């Protein structure tokens, strides 16, 4: 089987949506859950376009809401494949809002969605690789590799079978916690 590769630009997606009062929370800002839903949709579209298969969300890496989004603003989301594994892809997302009256734009969120390609039977299926054409694309690809390795290490270090609380007591000294262990 010949390995297939695709250019990142061929699967990039951009969507823009007007934020309506029905999207707002009790403080009048756009509800974070609505933004996450839109992010999941664009990550799906980007990954599916790249893989030419249905895709599912495997994980979301760090979602920080940097600036609030107001009712009446335009929200633009950009999605791009940052990394391809055998059956998975990391989709980088950038969320910006624009005040229609002033033209001011704000960076509201950046996040990484890991998506897995599925065949018609729901089994994970190989995805095309990506062709890296710039220093920025190489940086994003290698950052994904490092993030995956750090994630595996973080998971194993705090596994209940190997975790030793005495190794972390210094971290708890100035924390907002109190330890009362009854043996």
Tab-separated table of C-alpha atoms in Angstrom:
chain	number	residue	atom	x	y	z
A	1	UNK	CA	0.000	0.000	0.000
A	2	UNK	CA	1.366	3.414	-0.972
A	3	UNK	CA	1.290	5.956	1.854
A	4	UNK	CA	-0.776	9.029	0.995
A	5	UNK	CA	0.234	12.551	2.050
A	6	UNK	CA	-1.750	15.782	1.822
A	7	UNK	CA	-0.946	19.465	2.152
A	8	UNK	CA	-2.235	21.095	5.328
A	9	UNK	CA	-3.829	23.934	3.342
A	10	UNK	CA	-6.076	21.441	1.552
A	11	UNK	CA	-8.052	20.621	4.707
A	12	UNK	CA	-8.005	23.941	6.565
A	13	UNK	CA	-11.437	25.227	7.538
A	14	UNK	CA	-12.626	28.684	8.602
A	15	UNK	CA	-16.119	29.439	9.871
A	16	UNK	CA	-17.645	32.702	11.024
A	17	UNK	CA	-20.852	32.934	13.027
A	18	UNK	CA	-22.804	35.818	14.532
A	19	UNK	CA	-23.251	35.430	18.301
A	20	UNK	CA	-26.905	35.733	19.258
A	21	UNK	CA	-28.618	36.393	22.610
A	22	UNK	CA	-29.671	32.728	22.679
A	23	UNK	CA	-25.955	31.811	22.870
A	24	UNK	CA	-25.356	33.874	26.019
A	25	UNK	CA	-25.032	32.879	29.653
A	26	UNK	CA	-26.493	34.639	32.700
A	27	UNK	CA	-23.823	37.350	32.640
A	28	UNK	CA	-24.610	38.269	29.036
A	29	UNK	CA	-21.431	36.773	27.590
A	30	UNK	CA	-21.400	33.950	25.079
A	31	UNK	CA	-21.654	30.631	26.867
A	32	UNK	CA	-18.379	28.658	26.838
A	33	UNK	CA	-20.307	25.482	26.084
A	34	UNK	CA	-21.623	27.013	22.862
A	35	UNK	CA	-18.069	27.894	21.794
A	36	UNK	CA	-16.861	24.364	22.651
A	37	UNK	CA	-19.665	22.908	20.542
A	38	UNK	CA	-18.632	25.054	17.566
A	39	UNK	CA	-14.976	24.110	18.121
A	40	UNK	CA	-15.861	20.413	18.087
A	41	UNK	CA	-17.795	20.868	14.847
A	42	UNK	CA	-14.954	22.635	13.034
A	43	UNK	CA	-12.390	20.119	14.349
A	44	UNK	CA	-14.620	17.337	12.985
A	45	UNK	CA	-14.933	19.071	9.613
A	46	UNK	CA	-11.187	19.665	9.290
A	47	UNK	CA	-10.219	16.121	10.344
A	48	UNK	CA	-12.889	14.524	8.161
A	49	UNK	CA	-11.811	16.587	5.174
A	50	UNK	CA	-8.197	15.529	5.700
A	51	UNK	CA	-8.876	11.851	6.377
A	52	UNK	CA	-11.772	11.505	3.930
A	53	UNK	CA	-13.570	9.592	6.687
A	54	UNK	CA	-15.957	10.212	9.547
A	55	UNK	CA	-13.978	11.303	12.620
A	56	UNK	CA	-14.602	11.264	16.343
A	57	UNK	CA	-13.146	13.425	19.094
A	58	UNK	CA	-10.662	11.457	21.216
A	59	UNK	CA	-9.464	14.302	23.450
A	60	UNK	CA	-9.279	18.034	23.859
A	61	UNK	CA	-6.036	19.536	25.097
A	62	UNK	CA	-6.341	22.598	27.308
A	63	UNK	CA	-9.145	25.030	26.643
A	64	UNK	CA	-8.430	28.495	28.037
A	65	UNK	CA	-11.033	31.207	27.541
A	66	UNK	CA	-8.756	34.213	27.146
A	67	UNK	CA	-11.302	36.951	26.398
A	68	UNK	CA	-15.088	37.020	26.704
A	69	UNK	CA	-17.220	37.051	23.575
A	70	UNK	CA	-20.110	39.497	23.465
A	71	UNK	CA	-23.562	39.099	21.955
A	72	UNK	CA	-23.522	40.668	18.477
A	73	UNK	CA	-19.862	39.891	17.776
A	74	UNK	CA	-18.697	37.762	14.880
A	75	UNK	CA	-16.771	34.692	15.970
A	76	UNK	CA	-14.264	33.256	13.512
A	77	UNK	CA	-12.775	29.826	14.051
A	78	UNK	CA	-9.833	28.502	12.097
A	79	UNK	CA	-8.900	24.823	12.083
A	80	UNK	CA	-5.803	23.198	10.687
A	81	UNK	CA	-4.212	19.750	10.900
A	82	UNK	CA	-1.095	20.092	13.073
A	83	UNK	CA	-0.154	16.427	13.380
A	84	UNK	CA	-1.044	13.064	11.879
A	85	UNK	CA	-0.465	9.709	13.518
A	86	UNK	CA	-1.531	6.388	12.091
A	87	UNK	CA	-5.293	6.872	12.666
A	88	UNK	CA	-5.364	10.114	14.638
A	89	UNK	CA	-4.883	13.777	13.861
A	90	UNK	CA	-4.316	16.826	16.047
A	91	UNK	CA	-6.416	19.744	14.863
A	92	UNK	CA	-5.216	23.168	15.979
A	93	UNK	CA	-8.012	25.674	16.552
A	94	UNK	CA	-7.938	29.438	16.906
A	95	UNK	CA	-11.006	31.399	17.984
A	96	UNK	CA	-11.278	35.147	17.449
A	97	UNK	CA	-14.152	37.558	17.954
A	98	UNK	CA	-14.777	40.788	16.089
A	99	UNK	CA	-16.807	43.760	17.200
A	100	UNK	CA	-18.836	44.632	14.099
A	101	UNK	CA	-19.089	48.341	14.985
A	102	UNK	CA	-15.422	49.020	15.836
A	103	UNK	CA	-13.655	46.290	13.858
A	104	UNK	CA	-11.677	45.361	16.993
A	105	UNK	CA	-10.659	41.698	17.070
A	106	UNK	CA	-9.770	39.631	20.125
A	107	UNK	CA	-8.015	36.273	20.406
A	108	UNK	CA	-10.448	34.300	22.548
A	109	UNK	CA	-9.145	30.760	22.546
A	110	UNK	CA	-6.629	28.337	21.089
A	111	UNK	CA	-6.985	24.619	21.565
A	112	UNK	CA	-5.973	21.235	20.192
A	113	UNK	CA	-8.475	18.485	19.412
A	114	UNK	CA	-7.280	14.933	18.810
A	115	UNK	CA	-9.564	13.326	16.257
A	116	UNK	CA	-9.611	9.684	15.136
A	117	UNK	CA	-10.643	8.593	11.640
A	118	UNK	CA	-13.276	5.827	11.481
A	119	UNK	CA	-14.211	3.573	8.580
A	120	UNK	CA	-17.765	2.642	7.604
A	121	UNK	CA	-17.769	-0.079	10.296
A	122	UNK	CA	-16.697	2.283	13.082
A	123	UNK	CA	-13.150	0.922	13.241
A	124	UNK	CA	-10.158	3.243	13.428
A	125	UNK	CA	-8.670	3.624	9.982
A	126	UNK	CA	-5.340	4.973	8.707
A	127	UNK	CA	-5.221	8.630	7.813
A	128	UNK	CA	-3.028	10.364	5.237
A	129	UNK	CA	0.139	12.000	6.495
A	130	UNK	CA	0.768	15.710	6.102
A	131	UNK	CA	3.330	17.523	4.009
A	132	UNK	CA	5.157	20.093	6.140
A	133	UNK	CA	6.063	23.183	4.104
A	134	UNK	CA	7.157	25.764	6.683
A	135	UNK	CA	9.036	26.192	9.928
A	136	UNK	CA	5.718	26.920	11.689
A	137	UNK	CA	4.220	23.641	10.456
A	138	UNK	CA	7.273	21.693	11.624
A	139	UNK	CA	7.043	23.457	15.017
A	140	UNK	CA	3.354	22.550	15.388
A	141	UNK	CA	3.964	18.929	14.340
A	142	UNK	CA	6.868	18.414	16.757
A	143	UNK	CA	5.004	20.225	19.562
A	144	UNK	CA	2.230	17.640	19.170
A	145	UNK	CA	4.748	14.798	19.484
A	146	UNK	CA	6.201	16.317	22.678
A	147	UNK	CA	2.706	17.007	24.100
A	148	UNK	CA	1.750	13.341	23.545
A	149	UNK	CA	4.887	12.079	25.297
A	150	UNK	CA	4.360	14.469	28.227
A	151	UNK	CA	0.732	13.361	28.484
A	152	UNK	CA	1.708	9.696	28.709
A	153	UNK	CA	4.333	10.508	31.378
A	154	UNK	CA	1.846	12.633	33.347
A	155	UNK	CA	-0.703	9.827	33.269
A	156	UNK	CA	1.743	7.139	34.407
A	157	UNK	CA	3.316	9.294	37.141
A	158	UNK	CA	-0.062	9.767	38.846
A	159	UNK	CA	-1.275	6.205	38.376
A	160	UNK	CA	-2.587	5.012	41.752
A	161	UNK	CA	-0.285	1.973	41.637
A	162	UNK	CA	2.906	4.079	41.496
A	163	UNK	CA	1.934	7.421	43.067
A	164	UNK	CA	3.762	8.306	46.295
A	165	UNK	CA	2.279	11.326	48.071
A	166	UNK	CA	5.503	11.955	50.018
A	167	UNK	CA	7.153	12.963	46.733
A	168	UNK	CA	4.661	15.819	46.342
A	169	UNK	CA	4.264	17.187	49.865
A	170	UNK	CA	6.335	20.293	49.021
A	171	UNK	CA	3.722	21.206	46.410
A	172	UNK	CA	1.026	21.122	49.077
A	173	UNK	CA	2.792	23.392	51.605
A	174	UNK	CA	1.340	26.654	50.290
A	175	UNK	CA	-1.797	25.204	48.717
A	176	UNK	CA	-5.375	25.820	49.735
A	177	UNK	CA	-5.678	22.356	51.254
A	178	UNK	CA	-5.563	20.543	54.570
A	179	UNK	CA	-4.516	16.915	54.893
A	180	UNK	CA	-6.293	14.640	57.349
A	181	UNK	CA	-5.510	11.034	56.490
A	182	UNK	CA	-7.095	8.444	58.765
A	183	UNK	CA	-5.281	5.144	58.435
